[in-house]
Amino acid sequence: MAAADGPLRFATPQPLDHDELSAGARTAPRPSRLGEPLPRTSKRTAAALESLGIGSLGDLLEHLPFRHEDRREARPIASLAPGEQATVIADVRRIARRRTRGRVSLVEATVVDDGGTMKAVWFNQPWVADKLPSGTRVVLHGRADTRRRNSFVVSTYEVAPGVTAEDVGAEGLTPIYPATEGVTSDRLRELVKRARPLERESVEALPALMRASQGLPERAAALDAVHFPEDELETELARRRLAFEELLVLELEYLARRHAREESLAAAELPATDALVREWVKSLPFRLTRDQQRAAADIDADLASGRPMQRLLMGEVGSGKTVVALHAMLRARENDRQAALMAPTETLAEQHLGTLDRLLGGHLPIALLTSSTPPARRRDVLARLDSGELGMVVGTHALIEESVEFRDLALVVVDEQHRFGVRQRSALEDKAPPGLSPHVLHLTATPIPRTFRLMRYGDLDCTVLRGLPAGRRPVDTHVVDGARGRERAYERAREEIAAGRQVFVVCPLVEESDTLQARAATAEAERLARTDFRQQRVELIHGQMAARRKAEAMRAFASGEADVLVATSVIEVGIDVPNATVMLVESAERYGVSQLHQLRGRVGRGEHAGLCILFGDPSLPRLRALAEESDGFKLAEVDLAIRGAGEVLGTRQHGERELRVARLPDDIPLLERAHELAEGILVQDPHLEEPEHALLDAVRAARFGTRAERIAA
Ligand code: ADP
Ligand code: MG
């Protein structure tokens, strides 16, 4: 398609359009065909499109290519270099199918142009042989084989009677789309081409003034250029335009949520009476660190404000978050209100209970509620929560069940909050008395750099515990492979045990199957008990053991009866055994950076220095980073750069909508700019009611719901 036929294009930032400015923006999205379902597709295609998240014409246009193939010119066969990607126009001479010894089906054709001959190869498309009889003129896209001379591996082809090099030149940069079974990239391209005229109906949400000041093209032009650009620069500018809008809408939503909370939601006022807290702080066997004091002061201010706290408390494993959380829980108790702490696993909930109990010196009642709580005990806990007799509870998802009622829940602490979905968190928040929102403290041991917070937790206030409590030292970390290294690692572990310390062995993560993982851990425990730790007492803990047996293994290890605890990743967070000094991690490459950092945070928690041995390939950048860097924040940035935000923050596992266009960390500068502009907009126009913001608000509402829904939520 020639450029002139296409919708508006841009090459440089658009000049300011004064007519549009003086006319003001449109006040409501016009009815648009973009919302309509795709016309005329087979059931199979429709289902495939559905699985790609494409239900409407608008979705189709927003399904962006992940790269472009250069089809700007056709190349003579004689000029192709090995490995080169190219488009070739040729005539088919001979064609045949065969199978390789590895039983791969091949079609091979001899094809010729004016100056050369080569062998064109199709993999796994036997039907091609019937479609291209001798004499057919074809346009082939693909790559010249690197090993076999004069061989060309075809990725796509078209039958094109009479076509010449000039005709092909017009095709330009060809978008390659994320495809799936049942709908190919080529098919998607056809569909997008047909829908192309509708780009003009795309809602231009960005005010003209902002587009001008930021040098951003119009949405319709960007949408077109992102699919069918003149050159690589154009497609990137277009993508950034769309990414910027996506991020701006996200930031507006976060900031507006915070605003709505501050404006319209009430929470119990929990002023610091110090009836409990002052004495409790004095009773602790240590002094709160400066960061802990600051965090406690931030939280005290939130709790006294009458507005619901939504605060993220970030700090590495061992930085003392639990102590700060308990500080807040006791403020609720001072005001005769209830507090609940929710943890992602039973093991963690049990650990928390133990820690809190110890920190409380057994003076105040606190109960555990998980799905393994025996029925009689459970009835008792529920009754006492309902009556208000029980002031504090620690639990798992079991806390959010409908049957759990509180008399006066005022504070919710969510541990490792990224492991819960939004719905689970809000289900617990719903248990506050009618008309009141609880104060919520989110804990996380995964340090999240500021920019990612903007993206994911833009509606939360944030406090960071930076330093480790006095006396804690970084854990000496080594990456080890080979039999000799392993032998030395076990030797070091035995030395530590001989000196009275204890050892964790963490088994490989098997994401696909808890059963396999449990089996592997069991086998490893048996192996170690027979071989390297023959003289030592080895205990086993994994996710599939009965709660009773888990508790028994934990008790044996915590009390020092067992020397070695072989575990699956269940010990990743929370387990606190100050006497453990060695952490051995099998197949360390299966774990993420922050997981490994958390794992090693399990050792060296007491007076003795910790040692962490990662069994894995020492040349892997991730593992090297761990050996070299002890600062969790710096590691988190390495991790984000390597894996991308969705993985690290666990957004995928909760099925939350991913960013469609923006890519992080590449688009961090865009995110920063969007955040700033969103703040500016909301200062002037807190409810996005001005005409020039109406469309922005409409786009926001289409993605996140209306303001009324937000307030109700
Ligand atoms: P986190 O929840 O951040 O992993 P915890 O609150 O569980 O950390 O604290 C880790 C350990 O450090 C606990 O044994 C706790 O008693 C201890 N601890 C917490 N704060 C301090 C402090 N200020 N000084 C010394 N030890 C502390
Ligand atoms: Mg903790």
XYZ file of C-alpha atoms and ligand atoms in Angstrom:
741
model
C 0.000 0.000 0.000
C 1.374 3.393 -0.928
C 1.876 5.843 1.893
C -0.404 8.416 0.320
C -3.416 6.082 0.670
C -2.897 5.624 4.379
C -4.236 7.794 7.152
C -2.339 10.794 8.426
C 1.314 10.228 9.022
C 3.913 12.098 10.966
C 7.630 12.279 10.850
C 8.380 14.994 13.372
C 6.312 16.193 16.339
C 3.139 17.831 15.156
C 2.914 21.616 15.195
C 0.298 23.117 17.438
C -3.116 23.183 15.814
C -4.616 26.506 16.863
C -8.078 25.749 15.580
C -8.299 22.707 17.723
C -6.975 24.567 20.746
C -9.446 27.417 20.523
C -12.327 25.080 19.844
C -11.549 23.159 23.017
C -11.531 19.416 23.091
C -14.534 17.296 22.390
C -16.470 16.645 25.543
C -17.415 13.005 25.095
C -16.051 10.117 23.088
C -17.977 9.881 19.848
C -19.687 6.597 19.214
C -17.071 4.651 17.353
C -16.889 1.500 15.320
C -13.773 0.574 17.244
C -15.948 -1.013 19.912
C -17.646 -3.301 17.410
C -16.752 -6.971 17.145
C -14.559 -8.141 14.300
C -16.578 -8.811 11.169
C -16.557 -12.081 9.230
C -14.116 -14.335 10.939
C -14.501 -18.063 11.343
C -15.248 -19.506 14.782
C -11.731 -20.846 14.968
C -10.154 -17.513 14.099
C -12.445 -15.675 16.485
C -11.430 -18.025 19.296
C -7.760 -17.563 18.480
C -8.191 -13.790 18.435
C -10.025 -13.992 21.737
C -7.069 -15.796 23.270
C -4.877 -12.901 22.161
C -7.225 -10.496 23.930
C -8.712 -9.247 20.669
C -12.495 -8.948 20.795
C -13.168 -5.711 18.953
C -11.774 -3.719 16.053
C -10.209 -1.399 18.593
C -8.433 -4.312 20.284
C -7.183 -5.401 16.902
C -5.632 -2.011 16.194
C -4.052 -2.026 19.633
C -2.512 -5.443 19.097
C 0.910 -4.101 18.286
C 3.617 -5.781 16.249
C 6.673 -6.791 18.226
C 8.978 -6.139 15.273
C 9.022 -5.262 11.628
C 10.502 -7.192 8.762
C 12.292 -5.156 6.175
C 10.543 -5.744 2.849
C 11.424 -2.448 1.336
C 13.237 -3.983 -1.598
C 13.503 -7.285 -3.410
C 17.030 -8.664 -3.723
C 18.665 -10.546 -6.583
C 19.443 -14.136 -5.603
C 23.081 -13.720 -6.630
C 23.590 -10.915 -4.108
C 22.459 -12.748 -0.963
C 24.964 -13.207 1.833
C 24.729 -16.197 4.197
C 22.402 -15.461 7.130
C 20.901 -12.413 5.480
C 17.194 -11.758 5.849
C 15.691 -10.747 2.541
C 12.828 -10.677 0.094
C 13.336 -12.385 -3.252
C 11.227 -12.550 -6.406
C 11.714 -15.771 -8.329
C 10.096 -18.416 -10.492
C 9.665 -21.975 -9.279
C 11.365 -24.644 -11.387
C 11.203 -27.940 -9.547
C 9.479 -28.621 -6.237
C 9.345 -31.719 -4.034
C 8.671 -32.764 -0.481
C 10.833 -35.060 1.587
C 11.613 -35.960 5.165
C 14.926 -35.525 6.902
C 16.416 -38.323 8.935
C 15.079 -36.542 12.001
C 11.613 -36.921 10.402
C 11.168 -33.196 9.821
C 9.002 -32.576 6.802
C 10.611 -30.364 4.172
C 9.555 -28.850 0.909
C 12.417 -27.936 -1.385
C 12.091 -25.930 -4.575
C 14.634 -24.804 -7.101
C 13.874 -21.158 -7.804
C 15.487 -18.786 -10.295
C 15.632 -15.114 -11.091
C 17.472 -13.243 -13.831
C 20.916 -13.740 -12.402
C 20.820 -16.747 -10.084
C 19.438 -20.028 -8.787
C 18.904 -21.217 -5.251
C 17.096 -23.855 -3.236
C 14.091 -22.507 -1.300
C 13.180 -24.542 1.790
C 9.939 -24.710 3.776
C 9.835 -26.542 7.077
C 6.720 -28.421 8.206
C 4.428 -27.111 5.477
C 4.083 -30.105 3.133
C 1.072 -28.553 1.405
C 3.288 -25.872 -0.157
C 4.464 -28.423 -2.707
C 0.973 -28.595 -4.220
C 0.459 -24.871 -4.317
C 3.518 -23.850 -6.294
C 3.705 -25.781 -9.570
C 6.689 -25.225 -11.827
C 6.512 -21.812 -13.472
C 4.812 -20.023 -10.546
C 6.168 -16.558 -9.764
C 6.587 -16.133 -6.016
C 7.675 -13.496 -3.543
C 9.690 -15.194 -0.815
C 10.526 -13.688 2.564
C 13.063 -15.441 4.659
C 16.694 -15.914 5.395
C 19.668 -17.181 3.405
C 20.983 -20.319 5.088
C 24.189 -19.740 7.008
C 25.612 -23.217 6.484
C 24.425 -24.429 3.111
C 25.263 -22.164 0.225
C 22.499 -21.172 -2.117
C 19.833 -22.293 0.262
C 17.050 -20.021 1.499
C 14.703 -20.768 4.419
C 11.289 -19.314 3.662
C 9.287 -17.710 6.469
C 6.387 -16.431 4.361
C 5.609 -16.375 0.666
C 3.039 -15.070 -1.742
C 2.037 -16.295 -5.177
C 2.396 -13.174 -7.309
C 1.907 -13.634 -11.072
C 3.816 -11.027 -13.060
C 5.104 -9.178 -10.018
C 8.355 -7.223 -10.340
C 10.901 -5.738 -7.973
C 9.246 -2.297 -8.111
C 5.911 -3.684 -6.933
C 7.491 -5.377 -3.947
C 9.356 -2.263 -2.916
C 6.055 -0.651 -1.909
C 5.423 -3.118 0.882
C 7.965 -1.476 3.132
C 8.449 -2.454 6.739
C 6.107 -5.326 7.416
C 4.700 -5.739 10.928
C 5.182 -9.109 12.611
C 2.564 -9.742 15.275
C 2.391 -11.890 18.372
C 0.385 -14.769 16.939
C -1.071 -17.985 18.229
C -2.413 -21.271 16.989
C -5.290 -20.521 14.664
C -4.251 -17.027 13.641
C -0.919 -16.275 12.028
C 0.964 -13.023 11.950
C 0.112 -12.717 8.250
C -3.575 -13.124 8.951
C -3.388 -10.519 11.676
C -1.684 -8.169 9.272
C -4.507 -8.582 6.758
C -7.080 -7.893 9.444
C -5.229 -4.816 10.677
C -4.870 -3.519 7.133
C -8.590 -3.799 6.637
C -9.332 -2.057 9.926
C -6.851 0.689 9.192
C -9.365 3.352 8.109
C -10.932 3.156 11.570
C -7.774 4.512 13.158
C -9.271 7.929 12.581
C -12.031 7.113 15.044
C -9.581 6.466 17.831
C -10.231 8.821 20.741
C -7.604 11.522 21.046
C -7.427 11.697 24.804
C -4.308 13.797 25.177
C -5.070 17.514 25.274
C -3.641 19.342 22.260
C -1.527 21.566 24.458
C 0.105 18.596 26.105
C 0.749 16.891 22.794
C 2.397 20.016 21.541
C 4.536 20.560 24.608
C 5.609 16.928 24.775
C 6.140 16.592 21.034
C 3.675 13.741 20.727
C 1.908 12.824 17.492
C -1.851 12.436 17.249
C -3.185 9.147 18.380
C -4.618 8.128 15.010
C -1.338 8.832 13.265
C 0.622 7.019 15.957
C -1.658 4.016 15.765
C -1.069 3.822 12.041
C 2.652 4.344 12.199
C 3.137 1.738 14.888
C 1.804 -0.873 12.441
C 2.943 0.520 9.105
C 5.850 2.908 9.568
C 8.015 4.526 6.932
C 11.113 3.705 8.933
C 12.207 2.319 12.300
C 12.339 5.712 13.989
C 8.737 6.409 13.128
C 7.476 3.204 14.660
C 9.370 3.862 17.882
C 8.068 7.434 18.159
C 4.578 6.114 17.596
C 4.965 3.408 20.181
C 6.184 5.921 22.717
C 3.179 8.123 22.041
C 0.863 5.225 22.840
C 2.938 4.107 25.810
C 2.919 7.607 27.219
C -0.860 7.738 27.109
C -1.125 4.336 28.722
C 1.162 5.376 31.562
C -0.488 8.757 31.999
C -3.879 7.105 32.387
C -2.404 4.672 34.889
C -0.864 7.462 36.949
C -4.045 9.500 36.842
C -5.932 6.511 38.139
C -3.507 5.914 40.996
C -3.405 9.527 42.014
C -7.156 9.854 41.728
C -7.646 6.794 43.899
C -5.465 8.253 46.542
C -7.344 11.506 46.254
C -10.694 9.804 46.557
C -9.518 7.969 49.621
C -8.265 11.114 51.240
C -11.424 12.980 50.392
C -14.237 10.637 50.999
C -13.284 7.640 53.055
C -13.310 7.615 56.799
C -11.344 5.345 59.070
C -11.232 4.857 62.789
C -9.066 7.450 64.488
C -6.334 5.658 66.389
C -4.407 8.317 68.291
C -1.308 7.310 70.209
C -2.458 7.027 73.802
C 0.704 5.143 74.700
C -1.265 3.010 77.130
C 0.446 -0.045 75.662
C 3.106 0.958 73.205
C 5.472 2.911 75.437
C 5.874 0.051 77.900
C 6.096 -2.479 75.126
C 8.917 -0.649 73.354
C 10.800 -0.498 76.670
C 10.313 -4.209 77.166
C 11.988 -5.121 73.850
C 15.456 -6.660 74.109
C 16.732 -4.098 71.579
C 16.307 -0.469 70.640
C 14.320 0.378 67.528
C 16.559 1.508 64.699
C 16.230 5.047 63.375
C 14.374 3.762 60.336
C 12.003 1.755 62.494
C 11.284 4.822 64.602
C 10.650 6.900 61.532
C 8.353 4.249 60.058
C 6.446 4.005 63.318
C 6.034 7.787 63.367
C 4.739 7.839 59.769
C 2.266 5.151 60.650
C 1.186 6.869 63.869
C 0.399 10.004 61.875
C -1.666 7.979 59.395
C -3.542 6.145 62.119
C -4.483 9.339 63.937
C -5.680 11.114 60.810
C -9.171 9.670 60.487
C -8.369 8.787 56.869
C -7.551 5.204 55.982
C -3.842 4.508 55.845
C -2.575 2.717 52.719
C 1.103 2.415 53.348
C 3.724 0.154 51.863
C 6.500 -0.763 54.277
C 9.479 -2.037 52.357
C 12.503 -3.554 53.927
C 14.735 -6.475 53.388
C 14.340 -9.694 55.242
C 15.498 -9.056 58.762
C 15.158 -5.292 58.563
C 12.552 -5.400 61.302
C 9.229 -4.930 59.528
C 7.375 -7.251 61.860
C 8.308 -5.110 64.829
C 6.957 -2.019 63.097
C 3.796 -3.871 62.144
C 3.248 -4.901 65.741
C 3.775 -1.317 66.818
C 0.837 -0.373 64.596
C -1.278 -3.311 65.796
C -0.793 -2.199 69.367
C -2.044 1.285 68.450
C -5.261 -0.377 67.388
C -5.386 -2.166 70.734
C -4.745 1.042 72.647
C -7.921 2.312 71.055
C -9.777 -0.904 71.798
C -9.975 -1.847 68.128
C -8.933 -5.029 66.358
C -5.963 -5.763 64.114
C -5.343 -8.625 61.691
C -2.192 -9.777 59.955
C -2.542 -11.823 56.781
C 0.341 -13.907 55.412
C 0.495 -15.807 52.117
C 1.236 -19.278 53.524
C 0.480 -21.279 56.631
C 4.129 -21.646 57.478
C 4.572 -17.909 57.370
C 1.467 -17.276 59.414
C 2.722 -19.688 62.069
C 6.119 -18.020 62.037
C 4.548 -14.613 62.446
C 2.494 -15.811 65.341
C 5.638 -17.098 67.007
C 7.507 -13.832 66.400
C 4.637 -11.648 67.563
C 4.068 -13.763 70.635
C 7.723 -13.533 71.523
C 7.843 -9.786 70.917
C 4.746 -9.386 73.088
C 6.321 -11.407 75.839
C 3.115 -13.431 76.013
C 1.254 -10.547 77.665
C -1.475 -9.924 75.108
C -3.641 -12.565 73.450
C -3.159 -13.177 69.749
C -4.602 -16.106 67.803
C -3.860 -18.050 64.637
C -6.447 -18.768 61.973
C -5.593 -20.904 58.946
C -7.390 -23.581 56.980
C -5.770 -26.208 59.231
C -7.083 -24.689 62.428
C -9.164 -27.487 64.023
C -12.939 -26.842 63.938
C -13.409 -26.381 67.681
C -10.520 -23.960 67.907
C -11.767 -22.163 64.836
C -15.252 -21.726 66.303
C -13.688 -20.291 69.408
C -11.491 -17.819 67.501
C -14.407 -16.708 65.319
C -16.634 -16.154 68.327
C -14.003 -14.093 70.109
C -13.268 -11.998 67.020
C -16.972 -11.373 66.584
C -17.427 -10.337 70.205
C -14.308 -8.219 70.194
C -12.775 -10.181 73.050
C -9.864 -11.160 70.824
C -7.945 -8.111 69.683
C -5.327 -9.539 67.340
C -5.277 -12.376 64.850
C -2.712 -13.750 62.432
C -3.743 -15.935 59.529
C -3.808 -16.878 55.901
C -6.538 -16.580 53.280
C -8.700 -18.245 55.907
C -9.150 -14.757 57.365
C -11.111 -13.518 54.394
C -13.743 -16.225 54.449
C -17.245 -14.958 54.838
C -17.797 -16.586 58.217
C -15.030 -14.485 59.758
C -16.497 -11.387 61.388
C -14.853 -8.742 63.480
C -16.463 -6.490 66.019
C -14.268 -3.569 65.124
C -11.445 -4.251 62.695
C -9.386 -1.085 62.322
C -5.998 -2.254 61.057
C -5.021 -4.796 58.446
C -1.411 -5.822 57.917
C -0.751 -7.689 54.677
C 2.566 -9.500 54.581
C 4.298 -10.110 51.253
C 1.400 -8.251 49.789
C 2.366 -8.904 46.157
C 1.506 -12.549 46.703
C -2.151 -11.644 47.147
C -4.549 -10.524 44.458
C -6.320 -7.201 44.728
C -9.565 -8.977 45.457
C -8.115 -10.943 48.349
C -6.726 -7.827 49.938
C -9.941 -5.915 49.586
C -11.950 -8.851 50.934
C -10.139 -8.472 54.232
C -10.565 -4.710 54.144
C -14.315 -5.220 53.734
C -14.468 -6.674 57.215
C -14.212 -3.259 58.834
C -17.422 -1.822 60.310
C -19.870 -0.388 57.736
C -18.890 3.091 56.586
C -15.316 2.778 57.761
C -12.272 1.629 55.873
C -9.537 -0.085 57.807
C -6.010 1.222 57.914
C -3.832 -1.007 55.777
C -0.137 -1.630 56.129
C 1.416 -3.587 53.272
C 4.705 -5.303 54.003
C 7.146 -6.348 51.363
C 10.637 -7.758 51.480
C 11.031 -7.311 47.733
C 12.514 -3.859 47.456
C 10.724 -2.054 44.684
C 12.529 0.836 43.024
C 10.611 4.082 42.967
C 9.705 3.988 39.306
C 8.126 0.587 39.627
C 6.231 1.759 42.620
C 4.765 4.494 40.464
C 3.603 1.859 38.079
C 2.218 -0.665 40.432
C 1.581 0.975 43.783
C 1.093 4.589 42.774
C -1.804 4.867 45.200
C 0.205 3.836 48.248
C 2.343 5.894 50.571
C 5.681 4.353 51.142
C 8.191 3.927 53.929
C 11.495 2.145 53.591
C 13.538 0.384 56.260
C 16.998 0.684 54.851
C 19.571 -0.483 57.310
C 19.659 -3.818 58.999
C 19.379 -3.821 62.784
C 22.668 -3.328 64.559
C 24.974 -6.314 64.502
C 23.614 -7.788 61.280
C 26.212 -8.366 58.595
C 25.841 -9.105 54.882
C 25.806 -12.812 54.097
C 28.988 -14.047 52.439
C 27.760 -15.507 49.156
C 29.477 -17.846 46.688
C 28.360 -19.439 43.458
C 29.679 -22.955 43.130
C 29.529 -25.669 40.504
C 31.278 -28.979 39.972
C 31.848 -31.894 42.339
C 34.871 -30.376 44.096
C 33.049 -27.149 44.924
C 30.111 -29.120 46.230
C 32.368 -31.259 48.392
C 33.950 -28.162 49.925
C 30.530 -26.604 50.513
C 29.372 -29.636 52.532
C 32.626 -29.595 54.415
C 32.102 -25.942 55.402
C 28.563 -26.780 56.443
C 29.787 -29.643 58.646
C 32.317 -27.318 60.258
C 29.544 -24.883 61.130
C 27.450 -27.699 62.555
C 30.446 -28.865 64.591
C 30.645 -25.331 65.971
C 27.004 -25.619 67.041
C 25.302 -23.891 64.124
C 22.654 -25.070 61.707
C 22.216 -25.436 57.969
C 19.405 -24.907 55.461
C 19.367 -26.854 52.204
C 16.913 -25.458 49.669
C 15.820 -27.725 46.842
C 15.185 -26.713 43.253
C 12.068 -24.801 42.496
C 9.674 -26.862 40.392
C 7.062 -24.359 39.335
C 4.941 -26.796 37.411
C 4.278 -29.250 40.175
C 4.243 -29.135 43.948
C 4.282 -32.912 43.971
C 7.485 -33.140 41.956
C 9.085 -30.513 44.114
C 8.091 -32.312 47.289
C 9.437 -35.581 45.898
C 12.746 -33.987 44.958
C 13.122 -32.505 48.426
C 12.346 -35.855 50.036
C 14.939 -37.610 47.877
C 17.536 -34.951 48.659
C 16.928 -35.217 52.400
C 17.365 -38.990 52.201
C 20.498 -38.673 50.110
C 22.119 -36.173 52.475
C 21.211 -38.226 55.530
C 22.984 -41.212 53.951
C 26.012 -39.350 52.640
C 27.322 -35.889 53.444
C 25.299 -35.396 56.618
C 25.457 -39.003 57.862
C 26.490 -37.912 61.339
C 23.992 -35.071 61.554
C 20.286 -34.944 62.145
C 18.439 -33.989 58.949
C 14.835 -32.761 58.901
C 12.586 -32.208 55.912
C 9.892 -29.621 55.236
C 7.840 -29.128 52.079
C 4.510 -27.716 51.052
C 2.722 -31.042 50.741
C 3.400 -32.293 54.243
C 0.581 -32.314 56.761
C 0.553 -29.174 58.900
C 1.319 -31.234 61.991
C 4.449 -32.737 60.449
C 5.574 -29.376 59.143
C 5.207 -27.866 62.582
C 7.151 -30.764 64.068
C 10.022 -30.347 61.589
C 10.107 -26.615 62.235
C 10.091 -27.138 65.960
C 12.945 -29.631 65.773
C 15.002 -27.205 63.731
C 14.131 -24.077 65.694
C 14.981 -25.782 68.974
C 18.345 -26.914 67.611
C 17.624 -30.644 67.800
C 18.034 -30.916 64.039
C 21.225 -29.725 62.375
C 20.046 -29.571 58.786
C 16.689 -28.525 57.393
C 16.067 -29.641 53.824
C 13.278 -27.498 52.435
C 11.445 -26.422 49.341
C 11.037 -22.728 48.746
C 8.483 -22.567 51.571
C 11.221 -21.132 53.731
C 11.746 -18.315 51.292
C 10.263 -15.792 53.636
C 9.607 -15.549 57.298
C 11.437 -18.376 58.987
C 13.551 -17.018 61.793
C 16.176 -19.312 63.291
C 19.008 -17.113 64.571
C 21.327 -20.081 65.051
C 21.260 -21.036 61.357
C 24.358 -19.765 59.561
C 24.578 -21.724 56.297
C 22.220 -21.644 53.342
C 22.805 -24.099 50.502
C 20.630 -23.560 47.436
C 20.344 -26.275 44.795
C 19.821 -25.274 41.131
C 20.011 -21.652 42.108
C 19.383 -20.564 38.531
C 15.757 -21.626 38.901
C 15.175 -18.892 41.445
C 14.851 -15.203 40.827
C 17.316 -12.704 42.201
C 15.054 -11.400 44.908
C 14.023 -14.905 45.945
C 17.652 -15.841 46.400
C 18.325 -12.652 48.264
C 15.445 -13.446 50.574
C 16.651 -16.992 51.022
C 20.077 -15.927 52.123
C 18.456 -13.420 54.467
C 17.424 -16.503 56.474
C 20.971 -17.007 57.747
C 23.301 -14.896 59.794
C 20.367 -13.490 61.709
C 21.942 -14.073 65.070
C 25.357 -13.154 66.405
C 27.246 -15.336 63.894
C 28.028 -14.409 60.299
C 26.049 -16.106 57.534
C 27.311 -18.096 54.568
C 25.291 -18.741 51.419
C 26.321 -21.186 48.719
C 24.436 -21.111 45.445
C 24.881 -24.267 43.401
C 24.744 -23.080 39.815
C 26.639 -21.633 36.892
C 29.013 -18.915 38.170
C 28.978 -17.164 34.806
C 25.245 -16.349 35.039
C 24.883 -12.588 35.553
C 22.058 -13.037 38.055
C 24.065 -15.315 40.295
C 27.153 -13.177 39.968
C 25.137 -10.147 41.018
C 24.160 -11.939 44.221
C 27.722 -12.826 45.062
C 28.869 -9.258 44.497
C 26.009 -7.163 45.811
C 24.382 -7.266 49.228
C 22.069 -4.269 48.870
C 18.576 -5.546 48.157
C 17.556 -2.398 46.323
C 20.437 -2.580 43.889
C 19.705 -6.258 43.342
C 16.068 -5.492 42.698
C 17.092 -3.154 39.926
C 19.327 -5.794 38.395
C 16.435 -8.204 38.632
C 13.993 -5.833 36.991
C 16.406 -5.159 34.182
C 16.907 -8.872 33.568
C 13.399 -10.157 33.927
C 11.033 -7.255 33.365
C 8.479 -5.822 35.696
C 5.590 -8.220 35.191
C 7.621 -11.191 36.326
C 9.309 -9.533 39.247
C 6.228 -7.997 40.750
C 4.151 -11.062 40.133
C 1.452 -9.186 38.266
C 1.004 -12.081 35.883
C 0.057 -14.617 38.436
C -2.925 -12.542 39.493
C -4.141 -12.019 35.958
C -4.105 -8.280 36.341
C -4.062 -6.485 33.079
C -0.593 -6.007 31.762
C 0.621 -2.858 30.200
C -0.033 -3.349 26.511
C 2.315 -0.836 25.016
C 4.737 0.447 27.602
C 7.833 -1.627 28.234
C 9.718 -1.410 31.449
C 12.418 -0.660 32.329
C 12.950 0.965 28.894
C 10.071 3.345 29.367
C 10.995 4.536 32.842
C 11.633 8.084 31.592
C 8.142 8.113 30.063
C 6.694 6.843 33.318
C 8.418 9.595 35.258
C 7.117 12.203 32.871
C 3.608 10.766 32.958
C 3.655 10.813 36.741
C 4.694 14.463 36.837
C 2.113 15.523 34.301
C -0.603 13.546 36.068
C 0.192 15.340 39.294
C 0.027 18.667 37.500
C -3.317 17.854 35.926
C -4.886 16.739 39.179
C -3.748 19.818 41.054
C -5.639 21.986 38.568
C -8.536 19.663 37.962
C -8.896 17.056 40.716
C -11.879 15.297 39.154
C -10.892 15.662 35.511
C -13.957 17.786 34.907
C -12.446 20.428 32.641
C -13.370 19.965 28.977
C -9.804 19.331 27.909
C -9.555 16.441 30.361
C -12.922 14.864 29.686
C -11.609 12.417 27.143
C -8.683 11.484 29.316
C -11.136 10.689 32.082
C -13.274 8.684 29.678
C -10.283 6.571 28.673
C -9.341 6.171 32.312
C -12.868 5.100 33.218
C -13.005 2.635 30.339
C -9.926 0.959 31.712
C -10.404 1.206 35.464
C -14.071 1.948 36.070
C -15.981 5.129 36.801
C -15.285 7.428 39.700
C -18.506 6.370 41.400
C -17.400 2.740 41.216
C -14.043 3.700 42.575
C -15.505 5.439 45.571
C -17.820 2.514 46.196
C -14.917 0.076 45.947
P 11.462 -8.693 58.850
O 10.020 -8.930 59.120
O 11.710 -7.368 58.198
O 12.126 -9.806 58.118
P 11.672 -8.924 61.664
O 10.795 -7.844 62.162
O 11.124 -10.308 61.669
O 12.218 -8.580 60.230
O 13.028 -8.850 62.464
C 14.090 -9.745 62.205
C 14.809 -10.079 63.478
O 15.495 -8.933 63.956
C 13.872 -10.517 64.570
O 14.490 -11.550 65.278
C 13.707 -9.282 65.398
O 13.431 -9.616 66.743
C 15.053 -8.608 65.254
N 15.006 -7.148 65.328
C 14.035 -6.349 64.836
N 14.318 -5.056 65.081
C 15.518 -5.045 65.716
C 16.367 -4.005 66.231
N 16.012 -2.711 66.144
N 17.513 -4.371 66.820
C 17.865 -5.666 66.931
N 17.117 -6.689 66.480
C 15.952 -6.392 65.862
Mg 9.188 -10.808 58.849
